[in-house]
Coordinates of C-alpha atoms and ligand atoms in Angstrom, one line a residue:
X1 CA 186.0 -68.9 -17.4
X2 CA 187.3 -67.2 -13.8
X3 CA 186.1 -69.7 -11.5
X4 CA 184.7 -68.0 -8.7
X5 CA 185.2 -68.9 -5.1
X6 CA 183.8 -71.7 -3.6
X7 CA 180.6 -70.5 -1.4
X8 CA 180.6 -73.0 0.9
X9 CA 182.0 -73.1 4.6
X10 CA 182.1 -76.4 6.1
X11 CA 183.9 -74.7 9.3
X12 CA 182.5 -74.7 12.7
X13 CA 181.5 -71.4 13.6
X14 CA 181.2 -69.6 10.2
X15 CA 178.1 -68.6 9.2
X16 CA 176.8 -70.6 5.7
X17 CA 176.4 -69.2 2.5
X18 CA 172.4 -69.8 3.5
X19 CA 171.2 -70.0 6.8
X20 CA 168.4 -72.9 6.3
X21 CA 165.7 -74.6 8.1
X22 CA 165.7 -71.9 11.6
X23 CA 163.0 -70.0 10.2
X24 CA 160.7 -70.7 13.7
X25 CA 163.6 -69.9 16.2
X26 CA 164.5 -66.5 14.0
X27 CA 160.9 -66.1 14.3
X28 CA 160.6 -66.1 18.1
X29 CA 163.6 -64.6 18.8
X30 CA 162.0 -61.4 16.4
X31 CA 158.7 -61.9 18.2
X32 CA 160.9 -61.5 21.7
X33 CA 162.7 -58.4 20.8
X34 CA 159.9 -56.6 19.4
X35 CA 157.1 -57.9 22.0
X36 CA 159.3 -56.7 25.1
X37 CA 159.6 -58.0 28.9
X38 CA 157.8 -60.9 29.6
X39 CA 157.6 -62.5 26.0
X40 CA 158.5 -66.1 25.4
X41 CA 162.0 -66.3 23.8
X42 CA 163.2 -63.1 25.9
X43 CA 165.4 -66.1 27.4
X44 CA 166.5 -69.0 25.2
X45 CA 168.7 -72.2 25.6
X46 CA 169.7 -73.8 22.1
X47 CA 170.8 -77.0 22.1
X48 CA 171.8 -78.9 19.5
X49 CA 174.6 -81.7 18.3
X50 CA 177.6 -80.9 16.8
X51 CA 177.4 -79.3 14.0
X52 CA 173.7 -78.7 13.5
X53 CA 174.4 -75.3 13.8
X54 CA 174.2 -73.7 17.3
X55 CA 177.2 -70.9 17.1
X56 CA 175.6 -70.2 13.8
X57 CA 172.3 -69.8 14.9
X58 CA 173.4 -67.1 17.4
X59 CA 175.4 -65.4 15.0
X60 CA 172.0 -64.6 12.7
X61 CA 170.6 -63.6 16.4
X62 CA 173.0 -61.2 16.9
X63 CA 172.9 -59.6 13.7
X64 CA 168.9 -59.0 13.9
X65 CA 169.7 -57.3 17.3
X66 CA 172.3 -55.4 16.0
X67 CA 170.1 -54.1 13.6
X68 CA 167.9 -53.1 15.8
X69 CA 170.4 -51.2 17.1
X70 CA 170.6 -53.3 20.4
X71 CA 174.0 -53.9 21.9
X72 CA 175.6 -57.5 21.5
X73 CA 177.5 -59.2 24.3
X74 CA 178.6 -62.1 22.2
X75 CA 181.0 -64.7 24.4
X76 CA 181.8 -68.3 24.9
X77 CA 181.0 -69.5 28.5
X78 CA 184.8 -69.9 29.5
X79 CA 185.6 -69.1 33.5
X80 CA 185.7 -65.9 33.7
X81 CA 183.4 -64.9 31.4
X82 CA 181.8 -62.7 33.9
X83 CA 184.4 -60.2 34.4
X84 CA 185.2 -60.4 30.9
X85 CA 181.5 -58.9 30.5
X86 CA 181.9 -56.4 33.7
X87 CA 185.0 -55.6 33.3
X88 CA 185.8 -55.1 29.7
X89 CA 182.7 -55.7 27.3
X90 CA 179.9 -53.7 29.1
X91 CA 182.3 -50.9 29.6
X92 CA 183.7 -50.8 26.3
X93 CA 180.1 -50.7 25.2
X94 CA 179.4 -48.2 27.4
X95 CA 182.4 -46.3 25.9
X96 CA 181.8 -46.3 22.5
X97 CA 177.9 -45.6 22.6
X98 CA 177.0 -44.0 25.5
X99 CA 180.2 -42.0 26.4
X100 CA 178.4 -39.1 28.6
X101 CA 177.0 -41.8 30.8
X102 CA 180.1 -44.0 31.1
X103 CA 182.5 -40.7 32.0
X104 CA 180.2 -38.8 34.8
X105 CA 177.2 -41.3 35.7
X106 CA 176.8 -43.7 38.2
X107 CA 173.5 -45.2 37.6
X108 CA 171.7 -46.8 40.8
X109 CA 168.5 -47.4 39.6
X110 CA 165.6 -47.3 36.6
X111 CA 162.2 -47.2 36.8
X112 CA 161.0 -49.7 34.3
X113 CA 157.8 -49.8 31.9
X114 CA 156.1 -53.1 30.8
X115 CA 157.5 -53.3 27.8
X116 CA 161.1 -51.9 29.5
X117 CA 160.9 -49.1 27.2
X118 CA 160.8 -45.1 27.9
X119 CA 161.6 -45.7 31.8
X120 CA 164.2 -43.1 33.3
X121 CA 167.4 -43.8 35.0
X122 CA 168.7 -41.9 38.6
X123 CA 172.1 -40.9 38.9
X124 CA 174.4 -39.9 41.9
X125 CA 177.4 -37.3 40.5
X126 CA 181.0 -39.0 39.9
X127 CA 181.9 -41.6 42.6
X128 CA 185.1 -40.5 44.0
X129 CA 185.9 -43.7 45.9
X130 CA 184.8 -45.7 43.1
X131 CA 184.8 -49.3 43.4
X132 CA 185.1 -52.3 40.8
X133 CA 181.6 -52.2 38.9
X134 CA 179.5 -55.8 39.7
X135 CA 178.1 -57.5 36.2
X136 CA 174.8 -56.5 37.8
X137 CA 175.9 -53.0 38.3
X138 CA 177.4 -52.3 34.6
X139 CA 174.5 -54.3 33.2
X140 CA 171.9 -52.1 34.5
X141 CA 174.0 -49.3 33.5
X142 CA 174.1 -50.6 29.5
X143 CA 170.5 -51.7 29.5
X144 CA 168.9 -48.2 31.0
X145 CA 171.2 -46.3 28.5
X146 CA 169.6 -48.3 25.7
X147 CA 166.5 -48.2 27.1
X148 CA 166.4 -44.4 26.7
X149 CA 167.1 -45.4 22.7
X150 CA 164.5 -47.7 22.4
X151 CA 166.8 -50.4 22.7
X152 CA 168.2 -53.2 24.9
X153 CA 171.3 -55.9 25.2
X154 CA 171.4 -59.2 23.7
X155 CA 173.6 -61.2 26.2
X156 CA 174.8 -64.2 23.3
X157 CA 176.0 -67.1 25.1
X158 CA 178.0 -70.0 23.7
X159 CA 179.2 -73.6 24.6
X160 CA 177.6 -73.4 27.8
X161 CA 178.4 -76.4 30.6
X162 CA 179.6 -76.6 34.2
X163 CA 182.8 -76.2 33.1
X164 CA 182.1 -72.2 33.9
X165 CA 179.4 -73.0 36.8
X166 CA 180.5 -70.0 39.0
X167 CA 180.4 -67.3 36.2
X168 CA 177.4 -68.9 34.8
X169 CA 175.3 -68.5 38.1
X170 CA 176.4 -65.2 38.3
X171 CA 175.2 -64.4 35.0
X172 CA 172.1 -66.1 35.4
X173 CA 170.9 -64.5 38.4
X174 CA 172.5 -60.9 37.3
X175 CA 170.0 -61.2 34.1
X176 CA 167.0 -62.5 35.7
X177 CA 167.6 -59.4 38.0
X178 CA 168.2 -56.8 35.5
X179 CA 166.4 -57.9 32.5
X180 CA 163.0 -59.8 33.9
X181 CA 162.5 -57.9 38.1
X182 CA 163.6 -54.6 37.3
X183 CA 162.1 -54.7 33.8
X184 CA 164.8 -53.5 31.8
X185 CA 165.6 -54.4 28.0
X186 CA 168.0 -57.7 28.3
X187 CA 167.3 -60.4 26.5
X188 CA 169.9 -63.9 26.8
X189 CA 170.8 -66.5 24.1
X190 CA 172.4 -69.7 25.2
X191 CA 174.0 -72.8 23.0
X192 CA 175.5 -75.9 24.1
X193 CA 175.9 -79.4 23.4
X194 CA 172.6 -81.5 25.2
X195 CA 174.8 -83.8 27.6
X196 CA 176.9 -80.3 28.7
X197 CA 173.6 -78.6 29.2
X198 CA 172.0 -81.5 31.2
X199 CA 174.2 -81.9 33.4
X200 CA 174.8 -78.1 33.5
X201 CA 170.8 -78.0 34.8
X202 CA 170.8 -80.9 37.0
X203 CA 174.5 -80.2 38.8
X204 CA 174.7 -76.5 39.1
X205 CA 172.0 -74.8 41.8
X206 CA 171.6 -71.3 41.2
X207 CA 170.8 -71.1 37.4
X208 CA 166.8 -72.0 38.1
X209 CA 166.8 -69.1 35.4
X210 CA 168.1 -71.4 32.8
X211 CA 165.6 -74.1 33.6
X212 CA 162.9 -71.6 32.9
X213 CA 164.4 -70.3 29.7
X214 CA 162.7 -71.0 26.3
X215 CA 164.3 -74.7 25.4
X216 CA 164.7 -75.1 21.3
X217 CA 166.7 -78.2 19.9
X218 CA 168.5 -78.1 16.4
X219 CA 167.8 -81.1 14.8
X220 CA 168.4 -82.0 10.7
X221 CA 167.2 -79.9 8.6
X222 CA 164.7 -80.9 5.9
X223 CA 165.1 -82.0 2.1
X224 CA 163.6 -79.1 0.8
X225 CA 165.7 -76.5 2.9
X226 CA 168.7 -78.2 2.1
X227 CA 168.0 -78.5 -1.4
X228 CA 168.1 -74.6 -1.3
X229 CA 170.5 -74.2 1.0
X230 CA 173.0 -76.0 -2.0
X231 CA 170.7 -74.6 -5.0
X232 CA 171.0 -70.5 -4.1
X233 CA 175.2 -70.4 -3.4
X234 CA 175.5 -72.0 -6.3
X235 CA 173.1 -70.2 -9.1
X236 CA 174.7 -67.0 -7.3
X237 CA 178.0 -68.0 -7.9
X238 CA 176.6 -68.8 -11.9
X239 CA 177.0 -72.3 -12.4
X240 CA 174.0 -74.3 -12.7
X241 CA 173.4 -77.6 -11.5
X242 CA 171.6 -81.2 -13.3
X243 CA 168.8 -81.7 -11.3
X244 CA 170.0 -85.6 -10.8
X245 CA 173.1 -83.7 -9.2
X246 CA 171.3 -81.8 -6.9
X247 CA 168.9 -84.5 -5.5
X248 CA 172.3 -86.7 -5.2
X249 CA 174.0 -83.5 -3.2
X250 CA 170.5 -83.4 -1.2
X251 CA 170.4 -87.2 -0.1
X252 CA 174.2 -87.2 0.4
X253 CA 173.9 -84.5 3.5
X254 CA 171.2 -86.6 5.4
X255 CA 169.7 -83.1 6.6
X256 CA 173.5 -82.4 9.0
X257 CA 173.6 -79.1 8.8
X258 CA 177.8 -79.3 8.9
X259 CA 177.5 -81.9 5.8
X260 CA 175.6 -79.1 4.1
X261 CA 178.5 -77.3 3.7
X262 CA 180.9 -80.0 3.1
X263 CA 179.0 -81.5 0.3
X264 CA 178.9 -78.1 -1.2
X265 CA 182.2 -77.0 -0.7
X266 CA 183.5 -80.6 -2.1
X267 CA 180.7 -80.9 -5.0
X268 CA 181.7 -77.6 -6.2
X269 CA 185.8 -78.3 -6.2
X270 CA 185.1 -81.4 -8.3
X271 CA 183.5 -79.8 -10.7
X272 CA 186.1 -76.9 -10.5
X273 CA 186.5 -75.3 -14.2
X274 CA 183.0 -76.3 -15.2
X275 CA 180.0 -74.5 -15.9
X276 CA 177.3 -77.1 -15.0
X277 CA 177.6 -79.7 -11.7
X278 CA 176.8 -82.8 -13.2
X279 CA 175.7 -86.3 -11.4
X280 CA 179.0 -87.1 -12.1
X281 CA 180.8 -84.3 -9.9
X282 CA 177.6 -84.5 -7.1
X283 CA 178.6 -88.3 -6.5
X284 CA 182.8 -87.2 -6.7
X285 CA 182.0 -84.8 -4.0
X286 CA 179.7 -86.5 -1.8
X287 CA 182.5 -89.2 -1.6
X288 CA 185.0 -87.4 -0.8
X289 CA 182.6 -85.3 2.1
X290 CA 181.9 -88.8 3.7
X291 CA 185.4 -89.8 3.7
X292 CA 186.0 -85.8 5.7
X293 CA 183.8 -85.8 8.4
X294 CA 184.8 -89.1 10.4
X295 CA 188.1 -86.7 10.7
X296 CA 186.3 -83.7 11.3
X297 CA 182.8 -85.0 13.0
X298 CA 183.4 -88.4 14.4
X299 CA 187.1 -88.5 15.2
X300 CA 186.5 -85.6 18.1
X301 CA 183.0 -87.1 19.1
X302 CA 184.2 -90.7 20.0
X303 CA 187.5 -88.8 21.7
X304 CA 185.1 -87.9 24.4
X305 CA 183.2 -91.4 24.8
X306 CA 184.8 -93.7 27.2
X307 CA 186.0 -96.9 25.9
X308 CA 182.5 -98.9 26.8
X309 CA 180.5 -96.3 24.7
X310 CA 182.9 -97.0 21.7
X311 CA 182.4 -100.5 22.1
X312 CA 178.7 -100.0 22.6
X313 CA 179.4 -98.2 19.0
X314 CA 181.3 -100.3 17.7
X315 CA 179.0 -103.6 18.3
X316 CA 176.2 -101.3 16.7
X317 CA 178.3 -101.1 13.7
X318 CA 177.9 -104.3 13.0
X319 CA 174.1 -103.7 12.2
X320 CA 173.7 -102.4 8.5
X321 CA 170.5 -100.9 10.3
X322 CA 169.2 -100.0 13.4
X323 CA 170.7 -102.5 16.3
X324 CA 168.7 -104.1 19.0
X325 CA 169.8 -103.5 22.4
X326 CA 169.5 -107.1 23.4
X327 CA 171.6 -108.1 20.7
X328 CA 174.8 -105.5 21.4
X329 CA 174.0 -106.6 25.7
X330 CA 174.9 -110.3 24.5
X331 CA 177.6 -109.0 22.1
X332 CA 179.1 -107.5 24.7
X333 CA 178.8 -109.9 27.1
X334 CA 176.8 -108.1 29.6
X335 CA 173.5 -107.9 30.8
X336 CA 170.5 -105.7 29.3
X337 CA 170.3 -103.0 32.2
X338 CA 174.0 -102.6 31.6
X339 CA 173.8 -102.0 28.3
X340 CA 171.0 -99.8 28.8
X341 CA 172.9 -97.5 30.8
X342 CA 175.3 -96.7 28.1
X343 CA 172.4 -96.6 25.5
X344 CA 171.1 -93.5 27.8
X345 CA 174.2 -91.9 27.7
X346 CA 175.2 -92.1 23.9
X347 CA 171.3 -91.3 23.5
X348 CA 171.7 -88.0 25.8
X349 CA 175.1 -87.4 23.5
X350 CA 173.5 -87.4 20.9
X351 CA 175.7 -89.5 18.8
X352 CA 172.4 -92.1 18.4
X353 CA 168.9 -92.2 18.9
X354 CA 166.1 -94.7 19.6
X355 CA 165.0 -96.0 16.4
X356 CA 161.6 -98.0 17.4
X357 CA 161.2 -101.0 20.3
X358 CA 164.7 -101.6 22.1
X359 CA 166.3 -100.3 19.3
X360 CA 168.8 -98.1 18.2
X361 CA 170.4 -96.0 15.3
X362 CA 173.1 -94.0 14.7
X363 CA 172.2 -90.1 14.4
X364 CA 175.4 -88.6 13.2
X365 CA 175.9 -89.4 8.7
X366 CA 178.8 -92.0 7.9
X367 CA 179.0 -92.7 11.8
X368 CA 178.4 -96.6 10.9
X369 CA 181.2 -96.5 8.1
X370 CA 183.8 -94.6 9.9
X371 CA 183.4 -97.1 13.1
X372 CA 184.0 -100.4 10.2
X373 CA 186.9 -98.2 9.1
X374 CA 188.3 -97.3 12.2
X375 CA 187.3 -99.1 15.6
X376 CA 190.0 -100.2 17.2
X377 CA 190.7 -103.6 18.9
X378 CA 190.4 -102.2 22.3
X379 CA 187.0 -100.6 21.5
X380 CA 185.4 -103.9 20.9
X381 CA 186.6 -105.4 24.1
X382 CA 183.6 -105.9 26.5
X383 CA 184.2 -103.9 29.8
X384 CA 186.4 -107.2 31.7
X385 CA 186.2 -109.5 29.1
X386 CA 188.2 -111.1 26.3
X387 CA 186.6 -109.9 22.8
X388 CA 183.8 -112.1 22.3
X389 CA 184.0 -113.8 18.7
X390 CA 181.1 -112.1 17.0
X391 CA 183.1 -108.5 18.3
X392 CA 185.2 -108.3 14.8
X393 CA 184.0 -105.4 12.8
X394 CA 185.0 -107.2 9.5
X395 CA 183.2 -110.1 10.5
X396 CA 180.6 -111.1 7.7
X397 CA 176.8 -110.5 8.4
X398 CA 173.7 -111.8 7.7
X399 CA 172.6 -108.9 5.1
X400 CA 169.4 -110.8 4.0
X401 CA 168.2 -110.5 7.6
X402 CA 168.3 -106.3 7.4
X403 CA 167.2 -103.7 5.6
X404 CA 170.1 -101.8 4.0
X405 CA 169.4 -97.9 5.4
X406 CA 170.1 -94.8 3.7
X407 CA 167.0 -92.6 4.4
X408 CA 167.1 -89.9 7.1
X409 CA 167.6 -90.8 10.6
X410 CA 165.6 -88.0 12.8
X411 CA 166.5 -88.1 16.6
X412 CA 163.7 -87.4 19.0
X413 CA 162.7 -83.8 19.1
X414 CA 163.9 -82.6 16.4
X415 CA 163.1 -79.3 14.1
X416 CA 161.9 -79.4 10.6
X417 CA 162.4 -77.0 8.1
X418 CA 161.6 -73.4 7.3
X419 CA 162.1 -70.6 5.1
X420 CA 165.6 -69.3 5.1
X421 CA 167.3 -66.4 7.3
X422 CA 169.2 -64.3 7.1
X423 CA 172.7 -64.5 5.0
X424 CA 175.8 -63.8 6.0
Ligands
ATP501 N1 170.9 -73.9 9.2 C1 172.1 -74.1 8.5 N2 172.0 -74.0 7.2 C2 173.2 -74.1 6.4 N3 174.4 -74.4 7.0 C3 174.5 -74.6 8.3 C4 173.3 -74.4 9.1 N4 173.6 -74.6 10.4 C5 175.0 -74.8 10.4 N5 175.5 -74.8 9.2 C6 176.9 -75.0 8.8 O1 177.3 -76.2 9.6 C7 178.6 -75.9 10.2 C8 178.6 -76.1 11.7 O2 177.8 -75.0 12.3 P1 178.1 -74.6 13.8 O3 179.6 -74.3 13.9 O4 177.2 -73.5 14.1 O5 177.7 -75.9 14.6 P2 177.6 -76.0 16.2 O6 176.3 -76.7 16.5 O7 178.0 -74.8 16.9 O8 178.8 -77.1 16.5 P3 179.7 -77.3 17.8 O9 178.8 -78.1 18.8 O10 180.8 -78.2 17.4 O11 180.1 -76.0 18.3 C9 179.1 -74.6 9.7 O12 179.9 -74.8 8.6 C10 177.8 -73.9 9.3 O13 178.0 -73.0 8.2
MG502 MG1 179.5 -74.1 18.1

């Protein structure tokens, strides 16, 4: 049998085999394009933890609006994103599509219609001082030449934070200008991690427009999405699956949209050769994907944390289940507010959630395992303290006391399943 290639892309930024569980925000975002200025989702912020799916999300975006025929201005919110859009993407755009307009026009106005279709755009002759074109000059330029095609621009945003404040204000205020007071066809799609996008909104004045925009969090996705998400790849790539396998595959992703495609892309190498996936290969696979993603997932999370959130983490690992804030305060030696402080940070990261009264629960799969595996000394150490003796990861526990966990953890907020998109 020629084994064919393995359909599955656990790879952060490439588009899945089988875009699951976004059915409502592929919904909206259709609703937007078609419904014109002034409907919900014309502007939308996406936020999401890592790897639930935010770049990939835009990517299916995009492609709707390129169908459409609508231009795409896909970046990554870098300093000098900006320019990079009025100085080199706009115009090439303008270039390629609209080359009349971008070789004798200078546009310097439009007069819109409600729906920012069929307005006309006024013109002076070729500028012959001309000057460096704003974002809000080539913008208006690009979105009144589509505009005349029944079209618009899809300004595609992603890994937004204050890291680029100064080009994101810019941008901000250039699209509410162009795309929602002068009417023209511009809609905006923004991603970032939570924590970058909260403190993007509270530290940076000037982008009220991004307070306003549609807000839509990526949370897990549901069983029954991710039971197709595994199911389709794999009966269009002719094997067939046990249905013991399957559920196994299923439970073993928790509803992470990244583990999605690392169970699959593992699953299927262990049962390399074979015609059927068997319970066998499913538990093989899911193994080895839970041994992956510490390196891949966890390893780049806990870089970020400072070394009281690890410890914070790392006393939670202790817990087979959910942990009780009191409990890590006297673990790590300090008082409740204190520990509450770093419980609203890791909660705001993402990396756990509340999980009932004063307590809490890890959000990310195999976060609890890879901390037993791989907290360090240092990262049990309470801030100015010597380790306190119950600090030990490997020390034993009361397992009678707890529930052992391995249903799905939900944070706050999050979105449930849908039919599928589209595939890439
Ligand atoms: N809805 C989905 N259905 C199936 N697979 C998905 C889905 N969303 C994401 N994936 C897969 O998960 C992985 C991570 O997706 P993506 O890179 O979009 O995450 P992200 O949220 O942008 O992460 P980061 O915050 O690190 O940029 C990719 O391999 C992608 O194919
Ligand atoms: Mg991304």
């Amino acid at each position: 049998m020629v084994e064919a290639p393995n359909p599955f892309s656990p790879s952060f930024g490439t588009s899945p085999p089988l875009l699951v569980g976004r059915d409502e925000q592929l919904t909206v975002f259709i609703e937007a394009l078609e419904e014109g200025v002034g409907a919900p989702g014309r502007a939308t912020l996406y936020t999401g933890q890592r790897g639930s799916g935010k770049t990939v999300l835009l990517n299916a975006l995009e492609d709707i609006a390129r169908r459409q025929g609508w231009h795409v201005l896909s970046v990554t919110a870098r300093p000098g994103v900006a320019h990079q859009l009025a100085r080199t993407l706009i115009p090439q755009e303008m270039r390629d599509h609209h080359p009349e307009q971008a070789r004798t026009s200078h546009v310097t106005g439009f007069q819109g219609t409600a729906a920012g279709f069929g307005g006309g755009i006024s013109r002076t002759g070729e500028d012959r001082f001309p000057v460096e074109p704003s974002l809000r000059h080539a913008l208006t330029a690009l979105a009144a030449a589509a505009a005349q095609r029944e079209a618009g621009v899809l300004i595609s945003l992603d890994e937004i934070s204050s890291n680029a404040a100064g080009d994101l204000q810019e941008l901000c205020q250039d699209v509410q200008h162009v795309g929602f007071r002068e009417g023209l066809p511009v809609m905006f799609t923004a991603a970032g991690l939570e924590p970058s996008v909260q403190q993007l909104l509270a530290d940076v004045p000037g982008v009220t427009f991004l307070r306003r925009a549609e807000r839509a969090h990526l949370g897990p996705v549901g069983d029954a999405d991710v039971t197709r998400a595994l199911a389709e790849p794999i009966a269009h790539f002719d094997k067939s699956i046990e249905p013991e396998a399957l559920d196994r595959m299923v439970t073993g992703t928790q509803g992470y949209p990244f583990m999605i495609q690392l169970v699959g892309r593992e699953v299927w190498r262990a049962a390399r050769g074979q015609e059927t996936i068997t319970a066998r290969h499913a538990d093989l696979g899911v193994d080895r994907a839970n041994r992956r993603i510490g390196q891949l997932v966890h390893q780049p999370a806990l870089m970020e944390l400072s070394p009281t959130d690890k410890s914070f983490l790392a006393q939670m690992a202790l817990d087979d289940g959910p942990s009780s804030i009191a409990v890590i305060a006297q673990r790590m030696g300090v008082n409740s507010n204190y520990a509450s402080q770093y419980r609203l940070r890791l909660i705001q990261a993402e990396i756990i959630h509340e999980a009932g009264r004063g307590q809490v629960d890890f959000s990310l799969p195999q976060m609890r395992e890879y901390l037993r595996e791989h907290a360090t000394h240092d990262a049990l150490r309470p801030p100015g303290g010597s380790s306190p003796s119950s600090s030990h990861l490997t020390e034993p526990q009361d397992r009678t006391s707890r529930p052992s966990r391995q249903e799905r953890r939900r944070p706050p907020g999050s979105t449930s399943s849908g039919p599928a998109g589209p595939r890439r």
